[in-house]
PDB file of C-alpha atoms in Angstrom:
ATOM      1  CA  MET A  44     166.285-115.661  33.650  1.00 49.00           C
ATOM      2  CA  GLU A  45     167.147-118.172  30.936  1.00 53.00           C
ATOM      3  CA  TYR A  46     165.684-121.586  31.549  1.00 53.00           C
ATOM      4  CA  SER A  47     164.935-124.672  29.509  1.00 56.00           C
ATOM      5  CA  ARG A  48     162.447-127.368  30.502  1.00 60.00           C
ATOM      6  CA  GLY A  49     164.194-130.450  31.820  1.00 66.00           C
ATOM      7  CA  ALA A  50     167.070-128.523  33.394  1.00 84.00           C
ATOM      8  CA  ARG A  51     168.714-129.236  36.731  1.00 95.00           C
ATOM      9  CA  VAL A  52     168.168-126.397  39.188  1.00 97.00           C
ATOM     10  CA  LEU A  53     170.171-125.158  42.168  1.00 98.00           C
ATOM     11  CA  LEU A  54     168.525-122.695  44.531  1.00 98.00           C
ATOM     12  CA  ASN A  55     171.363-121.507  46.767  1.00 98.00           C
ATOM     13  CA  GLY A  56     171.276-119.210  49.769  1.00 98.00           C
ATOM     14  CA  VAL A  57     167.584-119.898  50.238  1.00 98.00           C
ATOM     15  CA  ARG A  58     165.388-120.400  53.280  1.00 98.00           C
ATOM     16  CA  TYR A  59     163.259-123.495  52.777  1.00 98.00           C
ATOM     17  CA  VAL A  60     160.508-125.220  54.722  1.00 97.00           C
ATOM     18  CA  SER A  61     161.423-128.803  55.613  1.00 96.00           C
ATOM     19  CA  THR A  62     160.040-131.340  58.065  1.00 94.00           C
ATOM     20  CA  ARG A  63     162.117-129.586  60.735  1.00 92.00           C
ATOM     21  CA  GLY A  64     160.792-126.098  60.043  1.00 94.00           C
ATOM     22  CA  VAL A  65     162.591-123.331  58.148  1.00 97.00           C
ATOM     23  CA  ASN A  66     166.209-124.087  57.230  1.00 97.00           C
ATOM     24  CA  LYS A  67     168.920-121.996  55.576  1.00 98.00           C
ATOM     25  CA  GLY A  68     170.844-123.576  52.739  1.00 98.00           C
ATOM     26  CA  TYR A  69     170.226-124.883  49.226  1.00 98.00           C
ATOM     27  CA  VAL A  70     167.797-127.030  47.229  1.00 98.00           C
ATOM     28  CA  PHE A  71     169.020-129.027  44.209  1.00 98.00           C
ATOM     29  CA  PHE A  72     166.528-130.792  41.943  1.00 98.00           C
ATOM     30  CA  ASN A  73     165.711-132.079  38.474  1.00 97.00           C
ATOM     31  CA  ASN A  74     162.417-133.090  36.829  1.00 95.00           C
ATOM     32  CA  GLU A  75     162.051-136.212  38.927  1.00 95.00           C
ATOM     33  CA  GLU A  76     162.919-135.308  42.494  1.00 97.00           C
ATOM     34  CA  VAL A  77     164.675-133.090  44.977  1.00 98.00           C
ATOM     35  CA  ILE A  78     168.127-134.627  44.663  1.00 98.00           C
ATOM     36  CA  ASP A  79     169.656-132.917  47.667  1.00 98.00           C
ATOM     37  CA  CYS A  80     169.162-130.106  50.148  1.00 98.00           C
ATOM     38  CA  GLY A  81     171.121-128.865  53.133  1.00 97.00           C
ATOM     39  CA  GLU A  82     173.458-126.139  54.291  1.00 97.00           C
ATOM     40  CA  GLU A  83     176.245-126.090  51.653  1.00 97.00           C
ATOM     41  CA  PRO A  84     175.887-127.430  48.084  1.00 97.00           C
ATOM     42  CA  LYS A  85     178.495-129.702  46.554  1.00 97.00           C
ATOM     43  CA  PRO A  86     180.746-127.913  44.024  1.00 96.00           C
ATOM     44  CA  GLU A  87     179.354-129.985  41.134  1.00 97.00           C
ATOM     45  CA  TYR A  88     175.862-128.642  41.838  1.00 97.00           C
ATOM     46  CA  GLU A  89     177.085-125.273  40.553  1.00 95.00           C
ATOM     47  CA  LEU A  90     177.160-126.864  37.081  1.00 95.00           C
ATOM     48  CA  ALA A  91     173.358-127.043  37.014  1.00 96.00           C
ATOM     49  CA  GLU A  92     171.606-125.496  34.007  1.00 94.00           C
ATOM     50  CA  LEU A  93     169.910-122.979  36.306  1.00 95.00           C
ATOM     51  CA  VAL A  94     171.723-121.604  39.353  1.00 96.00           C
ATOM     52  CA  ALA A  95     169.980-118.957  41.458  1.00 96.00           C
ATOM     53  CA  THR A  96     171.787-117.451  44.441  1.00 96.00           C
ATOM     54  CA  TYR A  97     169.670-115.426  46.854  1.00 95.00           C
ATOM     55  CA  ASP A  98     171.718-114.571  49.969  1.00 95.00           C
ATOM     56  CA  TYR A  99     168.827-116.002  52.054  1.00 97.00           C
ATOM     57  CA  SER A 100     166.449-113.356  50.733  1.00 97.00           C
ATOM     58  CA  THR A 101     163.895-115.873  49.495  1.00 98.00           C
ATOM     59  CA  LEU A 102     161.677-118.545  51.015  1.00 98.00           C
ATOM     60  CA  ALA A 103     161.057-121.858  49.250  1.00 98.00           C
ATOM     61  CA  VAL A 104     158.120-124.067  50.174  1.00 98.00           C
ATOM     62  CA  HIS A 105     156.617-127.274  48.813  1.00 98.00           C
ATOM     63  CA  GLY A 106     153.851-126.737  46.254  1.00 98.00           C
ATOM     64  CA  TYR A 107     150.188-126.826  47.260  1.00 98.00           C
ATOM     65  CA  SER A 108     147.342-129.144  46.328  1.00 98.00           C
ATOM     66  CA  VAL A 109     143.607-128.450  46.589  1.00 98.00           C
ATOM     67  CA  ALA A 110     140.449-129.696  44.894  1.00 97.00           C
ATOM     68  CA  VAL A 111     138.601-127.469  42.430  1.00 96.00           C
ATOM     69  CA  GLU A 112     135.848-127.485  39.824  1.00 95.00           C
ATOM     70  CA  LEU A 113     137.396-126.059  36.661  1.00 96.00           C
ATOM     71  CA  THR A 114     134.429-125.524  34.345  1.00 96.00           C
ATOM     72  CA  SER A 115     132.514-123.351  36.835  1.00 94.00           C
ATOM     73  CA  TYR A 116     135.554-121.075  37.249  1.00 94.00           C
ATOM     74  CA  ILE A 117     133.772-118.058  35.801  1.00 92.00           C
ATOM     75  CA  TYR A 118     131.193-118.381  38.622  1.00 91.00           C
ATOM     76  CA  ARG A 119     133.667-118.857  41.484  1.00 88.00           C
ATOM     77  CA  GLY A 120     132.333-117.352  44.694  1.00 84.00           C
ATOM     78  CA  MET A 121     128.781-117.938  43.454  1.00 82.00           C
ATOM     79  CA  GLY A 122     126.623-121.029  43.594  1.00 74.00           C
ATOM     80  CA  GLY A 123     124.252-122.988  41.386  1.00 70.00           C
ATOM     81  CA  ALA A 124     125.803-122.164  38.000  1.00 76.00           C
ATOM     82  CA  ASP A 125     123.954-123.627  35.011  1.00 83.00           C
ATOM     83  CA  LEU A 126     126.638-124.660  32.527  1.00 91.00           C
ATOM     84  CA  SER A 127     124.250-126.369  30.094  1.00 90.00           C
ATOM     85  CA  THR A 128     124.171-123.338  27.778  1.00 92.00           C
ATOM     86  CA  TYR A 129     127.951-123.314  27.291  1.00 95.00           C
ATOM     87  CA  THR A 130     129.607-125.087  24.389  1.00 96.00           C
ATOM     88  CA  ARG A 131     132.333-127.608  25.020  1.00 97.00           C
ATOM     89  CA  SER A 132     134.950-125.269  23.556  1.00 97.00           C
ATOM     90  CA  GLU A 133     133.804-122.502  25.936  1.00 97.00           C
ATOM     91  CA  LEU A 134     133.976-124.814  28.943  1.00 97.00           C
ATOM     92  CA  LYS A 135     137.408-125.971  27.878  1.00 98.00           C
ATOM     93  CA  LYS A 136     138.650-122.391  27.637  1.00 98.00           C
ATOM     94  CA  ILE A 137     137.176-121.589  31.071  1.00 97.00           C
ATOM     95  CA  ALA A 138     138.848-124.684  32.535  1.00 98.00           C
ATOM     96  CA  TYR A 139     142.177-123.660  31.001  1.00 98.00           C
ATOM     97  CA  ALA A 140     141.854-120.186  32.564  1.00 97.00           C
ATOM     98  CA  ALA A 141     141.206-121.842  35.919  1.00 97.00           C
ATOM     99  CA  LEU A 142     144.341-123.962  35.614  1.00 98.00           C
ATOM    100  CA  TYR A 143     146.373-120.880  34.736  1.00 97.00           C
ATOM    101  CA  GLU A 144     145.334-119.132  37.961  1.00 96.00           C
ATOM    102  CA  LEU A 145     145.864-122.271  40.017  1.00 97.00           C
ATOM    103  CA  TYR A 146     149.453-122.763  38.883  1.00 97.00           C
ATOM    104  CA  MET A 147     150.168-119.036  39.132  1.00 97.00           C
ATOM    105  CA  ASN A 148     149.135-119.172  42.788  1.00 97.00           C
ATOM    106  CA  GLY A 149     151.276-122.207  43.569  1.00 98.00           C
ATOM    107  CA  ILE A 150     148.640-124.953  43.296  1.00 98.00           C
ATOM    108  CA  THR A 151     151.104-127.385  41.721  1.00 98.00           C
ATOM    109  CA  LEU A 152     148.816-130.420  41.984  1.00 98.00           C
ATOM    110  CA  PRO A 153     145.209-129.436  41.241  1.00 98.00           C
ATOM    111  CA  ILE A 154     142.669-132.139  42.052  1.00 98.00           C
ATOM    112  CA  VAL A 155     139.779-131.764  39.635  1.00 98.00           C
ATOM    113  CA  VAL A 156     136.269-132.497  40.919  1.00 97.00           C
ATOM    114  CA  ASP A 157     134.118-131.538  37.949  1.00 96.00           C
ATOM    115  CA  GLN A 158     130.930-132.511  36.169  1.00 94.00           C
ATOM    116  CA  TYR A 159     133.018-132.607  32.968  1.00 97.00           C
ATOM    117  CA  PRO A 160     136.135-134.568  34.002  1.00 98.00           C
ATOM    118  CA  ASP A 161     136.878-135.409  30.356  1.00 98.00           C
ATOM    119  CA  ILE A 162     137.704-131.736  29.713  1.00 98.00           C
ATOM    120  CA  ALA A 163     140.363-131.746  32.434  1.00 98.00           C
ATOM    121  CA  ASN A 164     141.618-135.056  31.063  1.00 98.00           C
ATOM    122  CA  GLU A 165     141.993-133.538  27.606  1.00 98.00           C
ATOM    123  CA  LEU A 166     143.773-130.414  28.896  1.00 98.00           C
ATOM    124  CA  ALA A 167     146.188-132.488  30.969  1.00 97.00           C
ATOM    125  CA  ARG A 168     147.121-134.576  27.924  1.00 96.00           C
ATOM    126  CA  GLU A 169     147.429-131.614  25.531  1.00 96.00           C
ATOM    127  CA  HIS A 170     149.591-129.493  27.850  1.00 95.00           C
ATOM    128  CA  GLN A 171     151.416-132.319  29.661  1.00 94.00           C
ATOM    129  CA  LEU A 172     150.082-131.181  33.021  1.00 94.00           C
ATOM    130  CA  LYS A 173     150.212-133.203  36.214  1.00 90.00           C
ATOM    131  CA  LEU A 174     146.613-133.264  37.434  1.00 95.00           C
ATOM    132  CA  ALA A 175     144.580-135.550  39.640  1.00 98.00           C
ATOM    133  CA  ILE A 176     141.056-136.102  38.326  1.00 98.00           C
ATOM    134  CA  LEU A 177     138.141-137.547  40.292  1.00 98.00           C
ATOM    135  CA  HIS A 178     135.616-139.596  38.316  1.00 98.00           C
ATOM    136  CA  GLU A 179     133.173-142.448  38.647  1.00 96.00           C
ATOM    137  CA  LYS A 180     135.004-145.726  38.298  1.00 94.00           C
ATOM    138  CA  GLY A 181     135.144-146.958  34.728  1.00 91.00           C
ATOM    139  CA  THR A 182     133.877-143.732  33.113  1.00 94.00           C
ATOM    140  CA  LEU A 183     137.088-141.988  32.046  1.00 96.00           C
ATOM    141  CA  GLN A 184     139.963-143.070  29.835  1.00 96.00           C
ATOM    142  CA  HIS A 185     143.272-143.112  31.708  1.00 96.00           C
ATOM    143  CA  TYR A 186     146.435-141.607  30.240  1.00 95.00           C
ATOM    144  CA  PRO A 187     150.036-141.851  31.461  1.00 91.00           C
ATOM    145  CA  ASN A 188     151.256-139.066  33.784  1.00 90.00           C
ATOM    146  CA  THR A 189     147.731-138.125  34.915  1.00 96.00           C
ATOM    147  CA  LEU A 190     146.551-139.226  38.352  1.00 98.00           C
ATOM    148  CA  TYR A 191     143.050-140.655  38.673  1.00 98.00           C
ATOM    149  CA  LEU A 192     140.910-140.832  41.803  1.00 98.00           C
ATOM    150  CA  GLU A 193     138.031-143.222  41.256  1.00 97.00           C
ATOM    151  CA  GLU A 194     134.735-143.102  43.122  1.00 97.00           C
ATOM    152  CA  GLU A 195     132.566-146.147  43.700  1.00 96.00           C
ATOM    153  CA  ASP A 196     129.665-146.406  46.155  1.00 96.00           C
ATOM    154  CA  GLY A 197     130.770-143.265  47.986  1.00 94.00           C
ATOM    155  CA  LYS A 198     134.333-144.523  48.446  1.00 96.00           C
ATOM    156  CA  LEU A 199     137.515-143.168  46.864  1.00 97.00           C
ATOM    157  CA  TYR A 200     140.278-145.251  45.322  1.00 97.00           C
ATOM    158  CA  PHE A 201     143.695-144.418  43.914  1.00 97.00           C
ATOM    159  CA  GLU A 202     145.499-147.086  41.916  1.00 95.00           C
ATOM    160  CA  ASP A 203     143.102-149.651  43.452  1.00 89.00           C
ATOM    161  CA  ARG A 204     144.026-148.494  46.959  1.00 96.00           C
ATOM    162  CA  LYS A 205     141.095-147.369  49.088  1.00 97.00           C
ATOM    163  CA  LEU A 206     141.530-143.815  50.361  1.00 96.00           C
ATOM    164  CA  GLY A 207     138.358-143.707  52.452  1.00 95.00           C
ATOM    165  CA  GLU A 208     134.817-142.429  52.305  1.00 95.00           C
ATOM    166  CA  LYS A 209     134.516-139.458  49.961  1.00 94.00           C
ATOM    167  CA  ASN A 210     132.749-137.292  52.554  1.00 92.00           C
ATOM    168  CA  GLU A 211     135.571-137.983  55.024  1.00 94.00           C
ATOM    169  CA  VAL A 212     138.459-137.391  52.623  1.00 96.00           C
ATOM    170  CA  PHE A 213     137.199-134.028  51.328  1.00 96.00           C
ATOM    171  CA  CYS A 214     136.407-130.902  53.309  1.00 95.00           C
ATOM    172  CA  SER A 215     135.647-127.278  52.486  1.00 92.00           C
ATOM    173  CA  LEU A 216     136.958-124.082  54.056  1.00 90.00           C
ATOM    174  CA  ARG A 217     133.715-123.950  56.037  1.00 89.00           C
ATOM    175  CA  ASP A 218     134.167-127.325  57.711  1.00 91.00           C
ATOM    176  CA  ILE A 219     137.955-127.652  57.632  1.00 92.00           C
ATOM    177  CA  SER A 220     139.531-129.663  60.439  1.00 89.00           C
ATOM    178  CA  GLY A 221     142.749-131.458  61.189  1.00 87.00           C
ATOM    179  CA  LYS A 222     141.200-134.656  59.787  1.00 90.00           C
ATOM    180  CA  CYS A 223     140.835-133.165  56.297  1.00 93.00           C
ATOM    181  CA  ARG A 224     142.855-134.914  53.575  1.00 96.00           C
ATOM    182  CA  ILE A 225     141.833-132.860  50.510  1.00 98.00           C
ATOM    183  CA  LEU A 226     140.626-129.259  50.780  1.00 97.00           C
ATOM    184  CA  TYR A 227     137.913-128.271  48.267  1.00 95.00           C
ATOM    185  CA  VAL A 228     138.065-124.538  47.466  1.00 93.00           C
ATOM    186  CA  SER A 229     135.698-124.021  44.525  1.00 85.00           C
ATOM    187  CA  GLY A 230     133.271-122.088  46.730  1.00 81.00           C
ATOM    188  CA  ALA A 231     135.889-119.362  47.229  1.00 87.00           C
ATOM    189  CA  PRO A 232     135.843-116.268  44.959  1.00 89.00           C
ATOM    190  CA  THR A 233     139.570-116.632  44.202  1.00 90.00           C
ATOM    191  CA  TYR A 234     142.187-119.337  44.006  1.00 93.00           C
ATOM    192  CA  ASN A 235     144.712-117.145  45.808  1.00 95.00           C
ATOM    193  CA  ALA A 236     146.521-119.718  47.946  1.00 96.00           C
ATOM    194  CA  SER A 237     147.564-117.008  50.387  1.00 96.00           C
ATOM    195  CA  LEU A 238     143.926-116.308  51.235  1.00 94.00           C
ATOM    196  CA  VAL A 239     143.217-120.031  51.570  1.00 95.00           C
ATOM    197  CA  LEU A 240     146.220-120.390  53.894  1.00 96.00           C
ATOM    198  CA  PHE A 241     145.077-117.405  55.952  1.00 95.00           C
ATOM    199  CA  ILE A 242     141.578-118.832  56.459  1.00 94.00           C
ATOM    200  CA  ALA A 243     142.943-122.291  57.222  1.00 95.00           C
ATOM    201  CA  THR A 244     145.495-120.845  59.669  1.00 96.00           C
ATOM    202  CA  GLY A 245     142.751-119.140  61.654  1.00 94.00           C
ATOM    203  CA  ARG A 246     140.536-122.211  61.758  1.00 94.00           C
ATOM    204  CA  LEU A 247     143.261-124.770  62.451  1.00 94.00           C
ATOM    205  CA  GLY A 248     145.201-122.732  65.011  1.00 93.00           C
ATOM    206  CA  GLY A 249     148.448-122.094  63.166  1.00 95.00           C
ATOM    207  CA  LEU A 250     150.302-121.743  59.876  1.00 96.00           C
ATOM    208  CA  PRO A 251     152.138-125.116  60.134  1.00 95.00           C
ATOM    209  CA  GLU A 252     148.763-126.853  60.385  1.00 96.00           C
ATOM    210  CA  ALA A 253     147.461-124.918  57.367  1.00 96.00           C
ATOM    211  CA  LEU A 254     150.540-125.776  55.306  1.00 96.00           C
ATOM    212  CA  ARG A 255     150.075-129.417  56.211  1.00 96.00           C
ATOM    213  CA  ILE A 256     146.494-129.367  54.865  1.00 96.00           C
ATOM    214  CA  LEU A 257     147.586-127.763  51.583  1.00 97.00           C
ATOM    215  CA  SER A 258     150.224-130.447  51.029  1.00 97.00           C
ATOM    216  CA  GLU A 259     148.240-133.370  52.502  1.00 98.00           C
ATOM    217  CA  PRO A 260     147.147-134.764  49.100  1.00 98.00           C
ATOM    218  CA  TYR A 261     150.795-135.495  48.306  1.00 98.00           C
ATOM    219  CA  ARG A 262     150.944-137.750  51.357  1.00 98.00           C
ATOM    220  CA  LEU A 263     147.494-139.226  50.769  1.00 98.00           C
ATOM    221  CA  LEU A 264     148.444-140.290  47.240  1.00 98.00           C
ATOM    222  CA  GLY A 265     151.890-141.507  48.310  1.00 97.00           C
ATOM    223  CA  LEU A 266     153.743-138.964  46.152  1.00 97.00           C
ATOM    224  CA  ASP A 267     156.030-137.541  48.866  1.00 97.00           C
ATOM    225  CA  ASN A 268     155.980-136.162  52.427  1.00 97.00           C
ATOM    226  CA  GLY A 269     154.661-132.711  51.479  1.00 97.00           C
ATOM    227  CA  TYR A 270     157.875-130.877  52.420  1.00 98.00           C
ATOM    228  CA  ILE A 271     161.106-129.952  50.671  1.00 98.00           C
ATOM    229  CA  SER A 272     163.378-132.888  51.412  1.00 97.00           C
ATOM    230  CA  ARG A 273     165.491-135.440  49.561  1.00 97.00           C
ATOM    231  CA  GLY A 274     163.320-137.534  47.287  1.00 97.00           C
ATOM    232  CA  SER A 275     160.360-135.147  47.320  1.00 98.00           C
ATOM    233  CA  ARG A 276     158.652-134.155  44.091  1.00 97.00           C
ATOM    234  CA  PRO A 277     160.200-130.986  42.646  1.00 98.00           C
ATOM    235  CA  ASP A 278     156.999-128.948  43.070  1.00 98.00           C
ATOM    236  CA  ILE A 279     158.525-125.850  44.652  1.00 98.00           C
ATOM    237  CA  LEU A 280     157.401-122.257  45.246  1.00 98.00           C
ATOM    238  CA  VAL A 281     159.820-119.389  45.800  1.00 98.00           C
ATOM    239  CA  TYR A 282     158.823-116.133  47.515  1.00 98.00           C
ATOM    240  CA  ASP A 283     161.031-113.025  47.308  1.00 97.00           C
ATOM    241  CA  LEU A 284     161.304-111.622  50.848  1.00 98.00           C
ATOM    242  CA  ARG A 285     162.990-108.443  49.582  1.00 97.00           C
ATOM    243  CA  LYS A 286     159.687-107.169  48.242  1.00 96.00           C
ATOM    244  CA  SER A 287     158.191-104.920  50.902  1.00 96.00           C
ATOM    245  CA  VAL A 288     154.698-106.315  50.336  1.00 96.00           C
ATOM    246  CA  LYS A 289     155.974-109.761  51.321  1.00 96.00           C
ATOM    247  CA  THR A 290     158.629-108.969  53.932  1.00 96.00           C
ATOM    248  CA  PRO A 291     157.824-110.540  57.347  1.00 96.00           C
ATOM    249  CA  PRO A 292     159.989-110.518  60.474  1.00 96.00           C
ATOM    250  CA  LEU A 293     162.837-112.792  59.420  1.00 95.00           C
ATOM    251  CA  SER A 294     162.484-114.796  62.599  1.00 95.00           C
ATOM    252  CA  VAL A 295     159.267-116.141  61.007  1.00 96.00           C
ATOM    253  CA  PRO A 296     159.902-115.916  57.227  1.00 97.00           C
ATOM    254  CA  GLU A 297     157.084-118.379  56.508  1.00 97.00           C
ATOM    255  CA  TYR A 298     154.565-115.619  57.252  1.00 96.00           C
ATOM    256  CA  ALA A 299     155.414-114.189  53.817  1.00 97.00           C
ATOM    257  CA  LEU A 300     153.021-116.866  52.566  1.00 97.00           C
ATOM    258  CA  LEU A 301     150.115-115.008  54.183  1.00 96.00           C
ATOM    259  CA  ARG A 302     150.830-111.588  52.657  1.00 95.00           C
ATOM    260  CA  GLY A 303     148.284-112.067  49.871  1.00 94.00           C
ATOM    261  CA  TYR A 304     150.563-112.372  46.847  1.00 95.00           C
ATOM    262  CA  PRO A 305     151.430-115.264  44.539  1.00 97.00           C
ATOM    263  CA  PRO A 306     154.898-116.837  44.610  1.00 98.00           C
ATOM    264  CA  ASP A 307     157.628-115.265  42.495  1.00 97.00           C
ATOM    265  CA  GLN A 308     158.665-118.599  41.019  1.00 97.00           C
ATOM    266  CA  VAL A 309     156.582-121.736  40.537  1.00 98.00           C
ATOM    267  CA  PHE A 310     158.310-125.015  39.681  1.00 97.00           C
ATOM    268  CA  VAL A 311     156.080-127.945  38.703  1.00 97.00           C
ATOM    269  CA  GLU A 312     157.932-131.257  38.465  1.00 96.00           C
ATOM    270  CA  GLY A 313     161.122-129.232  38.161  1.00 96.00           C
ATOM    271  CA  ASP A 314     159.835-127.093  35.277  1.00 95.00           C
ATOM    272  CA  LEU A 315     159.632-123.350  35.819  1.00 96.00           C
ATOM    273  CA  PHE A 316     156.002-122.430  35.114  1.00 97.00           C
ATOM    274  CA  PHE A 317     156.153-118.816  36.372  1.00 97.00           C
ATOM    275  CA  ASP A 318     159.145-116.552  36.860  1.00 96.00           C
ATOM    276  CA  LYS A 319     158.467-113.198  38.538  1.00 93.00           C
ATOM    277  CA  GLY A 320     154.938-113.227  37.170  1.00 89.00           C
ATOM    278  CA  GLU A 321     155.977-114.196  33.645  1.00 95.00           C
ATOM    279  CA  PRO A 322     154.296-117.379  32.390  1.00 96.00           C
ATOM    280  CA  LEU A 323     156.724-119.805  30.760  1.00 95.00           C
ATOM    281  CA  VAL A 324     154.559-122.892  30.134  1.00 95.00           C
ATOM    282  CA  LEU A 325     150.880-121.906  30.084  1.00 95.00           C
ATOM    283  CA  LEU A 326     149.937-118.689  28.312  1.00 94.00           C
ATOM    284  CA  PRO A 327     147.217-116.406  29.740  1.00 94.00           C
ATOM    285  CA  THR A 328     143.855-116.399  28.010  1.00 95.00           C
ATOM    286  CA  SER A 329     140.796-114.163  28.154  1.00 96.00           C
ATOM    287  CA  ILE A 330     137.323-115.502  28.908  1.00 96.00           C
ATOM    288  CA  TYR A 331     135.717-112.052  28.770  1.00 95.00           C
ATOM    289  CA  GLU A 332     133.997-112.716  25.437  1.00 94.00           C
ATOM    290  CA  ILE A 333     132.428-115.844  26.902  1.00 94.00           C
ATOM    291  CA  ALA A 334     131.157-113.786  29.843  1.00 92.00           C
ATOM    292  CA  VAL A 335     129.704-111.189  27.454  1.00 93.00           C
ATOM    293  CA  LYS A 336     127.962-113.858  25.386  1.00 91.00           C
ATOM    294  CA  HIS A 337     126.296-115.304  28.498  1.00 88.00           C
ATOM    295  CA  GLU A 338     125.711-111.955  30.233  1.00 80.00           C
ATOM    296  CA  SER A 339     121.930-112.338  30.284  1.00 63.00           C
ATOM    297  CA  GLY A 340     121.978-116.053  30.944  1.00 53.00           C
ATOM    298  CA  LEU A 341     122.779-116.319  34.659  1.00 50.00           C
ATOM    299  CA  HIS A 342     120.436-119.243  35.085  1.00 47.00           C
ATOM    300  CA  GLY A 343     120.234-120.461  38.643  1.00 45.00           C
ATOM    301  CA  VAL A 344     123.189-118.464  39.968  1.00 44.00           C
ATOM    302  CA  ARG A 345     122.952-117.310  43.539  1.00 43.00           C
ATOM    303  CA  ALA A 346     125.390-115.685  45.895  1.00 38.00           C
ATOM    304  CA  ASN A 347     126.777-117.936  48.614  1.00 40.00           C
TER     305      ASN A 347
END
């Protein structure tokens, strides 16, 4: 599929999750917002730079947002990692690999909670990524297009607006509840959003509740309503229901999200990051050599 960054996109004949549940129709967006969505697109929408027609064989859903620690990515699923022996360049490469998996899995707004927030800040600026970064107030330089959550005396602030007590805003998969505003997943062995959704669905009593948690940061930060609707951010995931490994009963197409596989297309602010598994913005990297170098240095690591 030919695509250029900054293009207008029409997804036609798609099932999409809105505030009213799953609808059949189209989604039309650019880099700034979902311009329109509904049952039948206007003829001029067919002039978009990218037009994809699916015959209702795909499901589109708003992108996800969770909190993660990037630099400990190589130790995910383990606890107590000692990162003091790693060079800055190694930590930066590990953090980049973490971001790659996050976007691949549909985490379109990662919220970085890290002991090295400056590394995430640098990666966001170099690759023009939309991240939210948590840091102690006054300790990190702010750049345009990056979102900053500031912590002061145990309280969180965003653009000088108080979000609440840190321990009330964040939750983990172990203590997830309907009151959770930002889900922290760094204790999990994978960033597979399908697994996170599955666990959250079981603990919250349903998939709609789990989807709400994974889009709640968008509402908390005042970015949009967390669903595909007019004016929402164009962070959109597309799942191909024709693939047997993802096909659910079509009366409940949203259950394709729980099948264990990443989305087939990932749009971040209207840009196509992944298309059928092919990376178009971030390139994959290997951190195996870093793991080999530190093979005998598992200081303080313990299984959860």
